[in-house]
Tab-separated table of C-alpha atoms in Angstrom:
chain	number	residue	atom	x	y	z
I	89	MET	CA	-24.346	-7.450	-23.217
I	90	ASP	CA	-24.253	-3.731	-22.490
I	91	ASP	CA	-24.748	-4.456	-18.786
I	92	LEU	CA	-21.858	-6.939	-18.819
I	93	ILE	CA	-19.564	-4.441	-20.536
I	94	ALA	CA	-20.637	-1.604	-18.241
I	95	TYR	CA	-19.903	-3.728	-15.168
I	96	LEU	CA	-16.441	-4.741	-16.402
I	97	ARG	CA	-15.544	-1.168	-17.313
I	98	GLU	CA	-16.270	-0.104	-13.729
I	99	GLN	CA	-13.715	-2.541	-12.278
I	100	LYS	CA	-10.299	-1.248	-11.289
I	101	THR	CA	-8.549	-4.107	-13.068
I	102	PHE	CA	-9.507	-2.585	-16.455
I	103	LYS	CA	-8.159	0.647	-17.921
I	104	THR	CA	-10.215	3.746	-18.562
I	105	HIS	CA	-10.078	4.335	-22.303
I	106	THR	CA	-10.051	7.655	-24.094
I	107	LYS	CA	-13.063	8.714	-26.159
I	108	GLU	CA	-11.136	7.960	-29.362
I	109	GLU	CA	-10.140	4.501	-28.139
I	110	LEU	CA	-13.738	3.698	-27.196
I	111	GLU	CA	-14.901	4.811	-30.634
I	112	PHE	CA	-12.365	2.483	-32.240
I	113	ILE	CA	-13.318	-0.417	-29.979
I	114	ASN	CA	-16.992	0.093	-30.824
I	115	ALA	CA	-16.106	0.167	-34.528
I	116	ILE	CA	-14.490	-3.279	-34.463
I	117	LYS	CA	-17.342	-5.004	-32.629
I	118	VAL	CA	-19.230	-7.502	-34.771
I	119	LYS	CA	-21.805	-9.203	-32.570
I	120	GLN	CA	-22.498	-10.967	-29.304
I	121	VAL	CA	-22.023	-14.730	-29.218
I	122	ALA	CA	-23.463	-17.082	-26.595
I	123	LEU	CA	-22.077	-20.620	-26.337
I	124	SER	CA	-23.003	-23.479	-24.055
I	125	ALA	CA	-20.473	-25.297	-21.872
I	126	GLY	CA	-18.215	-27.612	-23.847
I	127	LYS	CA	-18.453	-25.714	-27.127
I	128	PHE	CA	-15.237	-24.855	-28.968
I	129	ILE	CA	-14.350	-21.201	-29.347
I	130	VAL	CA	-11.096	-21.861	-31.207
I	131	LYS	CA	-9.930	-25.237	-32.537
I	132	GLU	CA	-6.359	-26.442	-32.622
I	133	ASN	CA	-4.604	-26.361	-36.021
I	134	THR	CA	-7.285	-24.195	-37.623
I	135	ALA	CA	-7.387	-20.526	-38.501
I	136	SER	CA	-9.394	-18.505	-35.995
I	137	PRO	CA	-12.067	-16.598	-37.973
I	138	GLN	CA	-12.300	-13.713	-35.517
I	139	LEU	CA	-11.167	-12.372	-32.164
I	140	TYR	CA	-13.290	-12.574	-29.053
I	141	THR	CA	-13.416	-10.905	-25.673
I	142	LEU	CA	-14.858	-13.100	-22.957
I	143	LEU	CA	-17.613	-11.142	-21.217
I	144	ASP	CA	-19.148	-13.771	-18.970
I	145	GLY	CA	-18.322	-17.320	-17.908
I	146	TRP	CA	-15.139	-19.410	-17.869
I	147	ALA	CA	-13.125	-20.973	-20.699
I	148	TYR	CA	-9.809	-22.788	-20.953
I	149	ARG	CA	-6.990	-23.203	-23.456
I	150	TYR	CA	-5.312	-26.565	-23.939
I	151	LYS	CA	-3.301	-28.796	-26.246
I	152	THR	CA	-3.872	-32.474	-26.968
I	153	LEU	CA	-1.751	-35.475	-27.906
I	154	LYS	CA	-2.685	-38.254	-30.325
I	155	ASN	CA	-3.445	-40.558	-27.397
I	156	GLY	CA	-6.091	-38.134	-26.153
I	157	ASN	CA	-4.108	-36.755	-23.213
I	158	ARG	CA	-4.376	-33.013	-22.785
I	159	GLN	CA	-2.504	-30.255	-21.020
I	160	ILE	CA	-4.583	-27.293	-19.911
I	161	LEU	CA	-2.416	-24.212	-20.443
I	162	ASN	CA	-4.542	-21.594	-18.733
I	163	PHE	CA	-8.069	-20.688	-17.696
I	164	LEU	CA	-9.824	-17.664	-19.174
I	165	LEU	CA	-12.036	-15.240	-17.290
I	166	PRO	CA	-14.086	-12.169	-18.297
I	167	GLY	CA	-11.999	-9.496	-19.993
I	168	ASP	CA	-9.570	-11.991	-21.532
I	169	ILE	CA	-9.058	-11.835	-25.305
I	170	ILE	CA	-9.382	-15.109	-27.198
I	171	GLY	CA	-7.690	-15.727	-30.537
I	172	LEU	CA	-5.156	-12.896	-30.457
I	173	GLN	CA	-2.069	-15.078	-30.532
I	174	GLN	CA	-3.742	-17.382	-33.053
I	175	ASN	CA	-4.257	-14.458	-35.413
I	176	LEU	CA	-0.586	-13.544	-35.201
I	177	LEU	CA	0.164	-17.033	-36.526
I	178	ASP	CA	-1.252	-18.960	-39.493
I	179	HIS	CA	-3.131	-21.453	-37.352
I	180	SER	CA	-4.121	-21.931	-33.754
I	181	ALA	CA	-1.632	-23.927	-31.725
I	182	SER	CA	-4.241	-24.852	-29.110
I	183	ASN	CA	-7.928	-25.352	-28.427
I	184	VAL	CA	-10.060	-22.872	-26.543
I	185	GLN	CA	-13.220	-24.364	-25.101
I	186	ALA	CA	-16.069	-23.037	-22.977
I	187	LEU	CA	-15.896	-24.432	-19.454
I	188	THR	CA	-19.274	-22.920	-18.555
I	189	PRO	CA	-21.907	-21.182	-20.668
I	190	VAL	CA	-20.102	-18.112	-22.008
I	191	THR	CA	-20.936	-14.763	-23.565
I	192	LEU	CA	-18.422	-13.453	-26.082
I	193	CYS	CA	-17.953	-10.146	-27.835
I	194	GLU	CA	-16.851	-10.922	-31.389
I	195	LEU	CA	-14.328	-8.497	-32.881
I	196	ASP	CA	-13.326	-7.937	-36.495
I	197	LYS	CA	-9.733	-9.108	-36.590
I	198	ASN	CA	-9.078	-7.350	-39.902
I	199	LYS	CA	-9.655	-3.953	-38.287
I	200	LEU	CA	-7.457	-4.672	-35.292
I	201	TRP	CA	-4.294	-3.810	-37.195
I	202	HIS	CA	-5.471	-0.190	-37.559
I	203	LEU	CA	-4.589	0.059	-33.875
I	204	TYR	CA	-0.911	0.328	-34.723
I	205	GLU	CA	-1.597	3.216	-37.085
I	206	ARG	CA	-4.139	5.213	-35.089
I	207	HIS	CA	-3.924	4.221	-31.420
I	208	PRO	CA	-0.349	3.205	-30.522
I	209	ALA	CA	-0.977	3.365	-26.757
I	210	LEU	CA	-3.870	0.910	-27.033
I	211	ALA	CA	-1.833	-1.227	-29.432
I	212	TYR	CA	0.913	-1.393	-26.813
I	213	ASP	CA	-1.645	-2.522	-24.220
I	214	ILE	CA	-2.828	-5.311	-26.524
I	215	THR	CA	0.769	-6.416	-27.092
I	216	TRP	CA	1.224	-6.362	-23.318
I	217	LEU	CA	-1.756	-8.719	-23.001
I	218	CYS	CA	0.060	-11.248	-25.183
I	219	ALA	CA	3.115	-10.971	-22.957
I	220	GLN	CA	0.944	-11.313	-19.850
I	221	GLU	CA	-0.660	-14.503	-21.148
I	222	GLU	CA	2.810	-15.889	-21.837
I	223	HIS	CA	3.748	-14.949	-18.264
I	224	ILE	CA	0.730	-16.877	-16.939
I	225	VAL	CA	1.713	-19.918	-19.002
I	226	ASP	CA	5.295	-19.612	-17.680
I	227	ASP	CA	3.966	-19.554	-14.123
I	228	ASN	CA	1.852	-22.618	-14.863
I	229	LEU	CA	4.910	-24.403	-16.266
I	230	MET	CA	6.846	-23.552	-13.110
I	231	ASN	CA	3.936	-24.853	-11.070
I	232	VAL	CA	3.757	-28.130	-12.989
I	233	GLY	CA	7.501	-28.728	-13.117
I	234	ALA	CA	8.913	-27.435	-9.836
I	235	ARG	CA	6.250	-27.779	-7.149
I	236	ILE	CA	5.085	-30.933	-5.406
I	237	GLY	CA	1.442	-31.986	-5.611
I	238	LEU	CA	0.246	-30.139	-2.515
I	239	GLU	CA	1.947	-26.922	-3.633
I	240	LYS	CA	0.579	-27.264	-7.169
I	241	VAL	CA	-3.024	-27.536	-6.092
I	242	ALA	CA	-2.694	-24.749	-3.526
I	243	MET	CA	-1.134	-22.501	-6.184
I	244	LEU	CA	-3.892	-23.142	-8.713
I	245	LEU	CA	-6.676	-22.508	-6.211
I	246	LEU	CA	-5.135	-19.227	-5.049
I	247	HIS	CA	-4.280	-18.077	-8.556
I	248	LEU	CA	-7.846	-18.514	-9.830
I	249	TYR	CA	-9.309	-17.100	-6.630
I	250	LYS	CA	-7.193	-13.936	-6.926
I	251	ARG	CA	-7.963	-13.522	-10.625
I	252	TYR	CA	-11.692	-13.890	-10.083
I	253	LYS	CA	-11.682	-11.490	-7.142
I	254	SER	CA	-9.903	-8.851	-9.247
I	255	ILE	CA	-12.888	-8.892	-11.614
I	256	TYR	CA	-15.645	-9.501	-9.079
I	257	PRO	CA	-14.410	-7.852	-5.837
I	258	THR	CA	-17.403	-8.944	-3.784
I	259	PRO	CA	-17.123	-9.476	-0.014
I	260	GLY	CA	-16.750	-12.961	1.369
I	261	LYS	CA	-14.362	-15.832	0.818
I	262	THR	CA	-16.303	-17.820	-1.800
I	263	ILE	CA	-16.194	-17.683	-5.595
I	264	PRO	CA	-17.814	-19.795	-8.327
I	265	PHE	CA	-15.542	-22.695	-9.234
I	266	PRO	CA	-16.685	-24.766	-12.233
I	267	LEU	CA	-13.533	-26.891	-12.534
I	268	THR	CA	-13.828	-30.640	-12.147
I	269	GLN	CA	-11.058	-32.644	-10.513
I	270	GLN	CA	-10.123	-33.931	-13.983
I	271	GLU	CA	-9.607	-30.375	-15.225
I	272	ILE	CA	-7.504	-29.561	-12.170
I	273	ALA	CA	-5.444	-32.694	-12.840
I	274	ASP	CA	-4.993	-31.850	-16.536
I	275	SER	CA	-3.777	-28.363	-15.696
I	276	LEU	CA	-1.247	-29.569	-13.135
I	277	GLY	CA	0.122	-32.762	-14.716
I	278	LEU	CA	-1.268	-34.906	-11.906
I	279	SER	CA	-3.265	-38.101	-11.962
I	280	LEU	CA	-6.918	-37.883	-11.039
I	281	ALA	CA	-6.289	-40.020	-7.942
I	282	HIS	CA	-3.415	-37.793	-6.781
I	283	THR	CA	-5.515	-34.685	-7.365
I	284	ASN	CA	-8.391	-36.074	-5.315
I	285	LYS	CA	-6.054	-37.070	-2.489
I	286	THR	CA	-4.348	-33.666	-2.452
I	287	LEU	CA	-7.608	-31.718	-2.447
I	288	ARG	CA	-8.855	-33.773	0.500
I	289	LYS	CA	-5.586	-33.173	2.371
I	290	LEU	CA	-5.820	-29.405	1.913
I	291	GLU	CA	-9.448	-29.478	2.973
I	292	LYS	CA	-8.594	-31.418	6.132
I	293	LEU	CA	-6.063	-28.716	6.965
I	294	GLY	CA	-8.967	-26.264	6.946
I	295	LEU	CA	-7.547	-24.162	4.119
I	296	HIS	CA	-10.281	-24.469	1.533
I	297	SER	CA	-13.552	-26.100	0.603
I	298	ILE	CA	-15.008	-26.984	-2.808
I	299	SER	CA	-18.729	-27.711	-2.845
I	300	ASN	CA	-21.574	-27.181	-5.310
I	301	ASN	CA	-19.268	-25.591	-7.910
I	302	ALA	CA	-17.995	-23.028	-5.407
I	303	LEU	CA	-14.539	-22.526	-3.883
I	304	THR	CA	-14.080	-21.090	-0.410
I	305	ILE	CA	-10.619	-20.022	0.765
I	306	PHE	CA	-10.564	-19.943	4.560
I	307	ASP	CA	-6.991	-18.745	5.079
I	308	GLU	CA	-5.266	-17.076	2.134
I	309	LYS	CA	-1.987	-16.472	3.965
I	310	VAL	CA	-1.491	-20.071	5.011
I	311	LEU	CA	-2.534	-21.381	1.601
I	312	ALA	CA	-0.069	-18.955	-0.015
I	313	SER	CA	2.658	-20.241	2.303
I	314	VAL	CA	1.881	-23.832	1.293
I	315	ALA	CA	2.010	-22.850	-2.386
I	316	ASP	CA	5.150	-20.693	-2.070
I	317	TYR	CA	3.004	-18.030	-3.720
I	318	PHE	CA	3.461	-14.288	-3.566
I	319	TYR	CA	0.751	-12.226	-5.201
I	320	THR	CA	1.815	-9.292	-7.334
I	321	PRO	CA	-1.018	-6.988	-8.425
I	322	VAL	CA	-1.430	-7.017	-12.200
I	323	ARG	CA	-1.380	-3.677	-14.002
I	324	GLN	CA	-4.620	-2.403	-15.471
I	325	ARG	CA	-5.473	-3.915	-18.817
I	326	PRO	CA	-7.619	-2.850	-21.756
I	327	LEU	CA	-11.148	-4.123	-22.284
I	328	LEU	CA	-11.811	-4.721	-25.972
I	329	CYS	CA	-15.588	-4.579	-26.216
């Protein structure tokens, strides 16, 4: 786990913490948790026992209806905090599930509130993370409600590609991509058939390729034009682990 944390701390997307902040972060760590793909991290309508920082792997947050239909609200990548909003409420309003095998840093939620007494700057950053997650959900709602199918898929592919590259800025145009077509469909409000058709159309245009759980973006500018997408760099964020 130390290697995972050390790598993330080196990335420009994460803030450099003061010595005092690092001491506090270390004090609220509980343990490392490894979960296999498909395991629940947080369950809907239950109280989240702790907070977690995702250190490795992918997860996703979603809500379900009685008929079994689900809406994926957002996908979670390393550095994202899981359970923060749930702990501000009595119960979780959504599920969080591991999309791939994941490594989590478990945090003592009862000590988190000392932030507001001792480290107001870090507390502000954590509050900003909540606002940022809401912003991502707002963007997803705009994507689902206002864009046509081709634009929706192009937007999702670019959004996840950009997020991953901000954490793993390796050369090349390919990133791991563990999403199934069903998960893409459930995040965009599309049928599975429409999703499959749209992905094939974009691929025929030579804009992307998905193969062997990997996504390759051949032309970011054209794909961004299709999606009506304009990337705004996200401010540095804290790493709680």
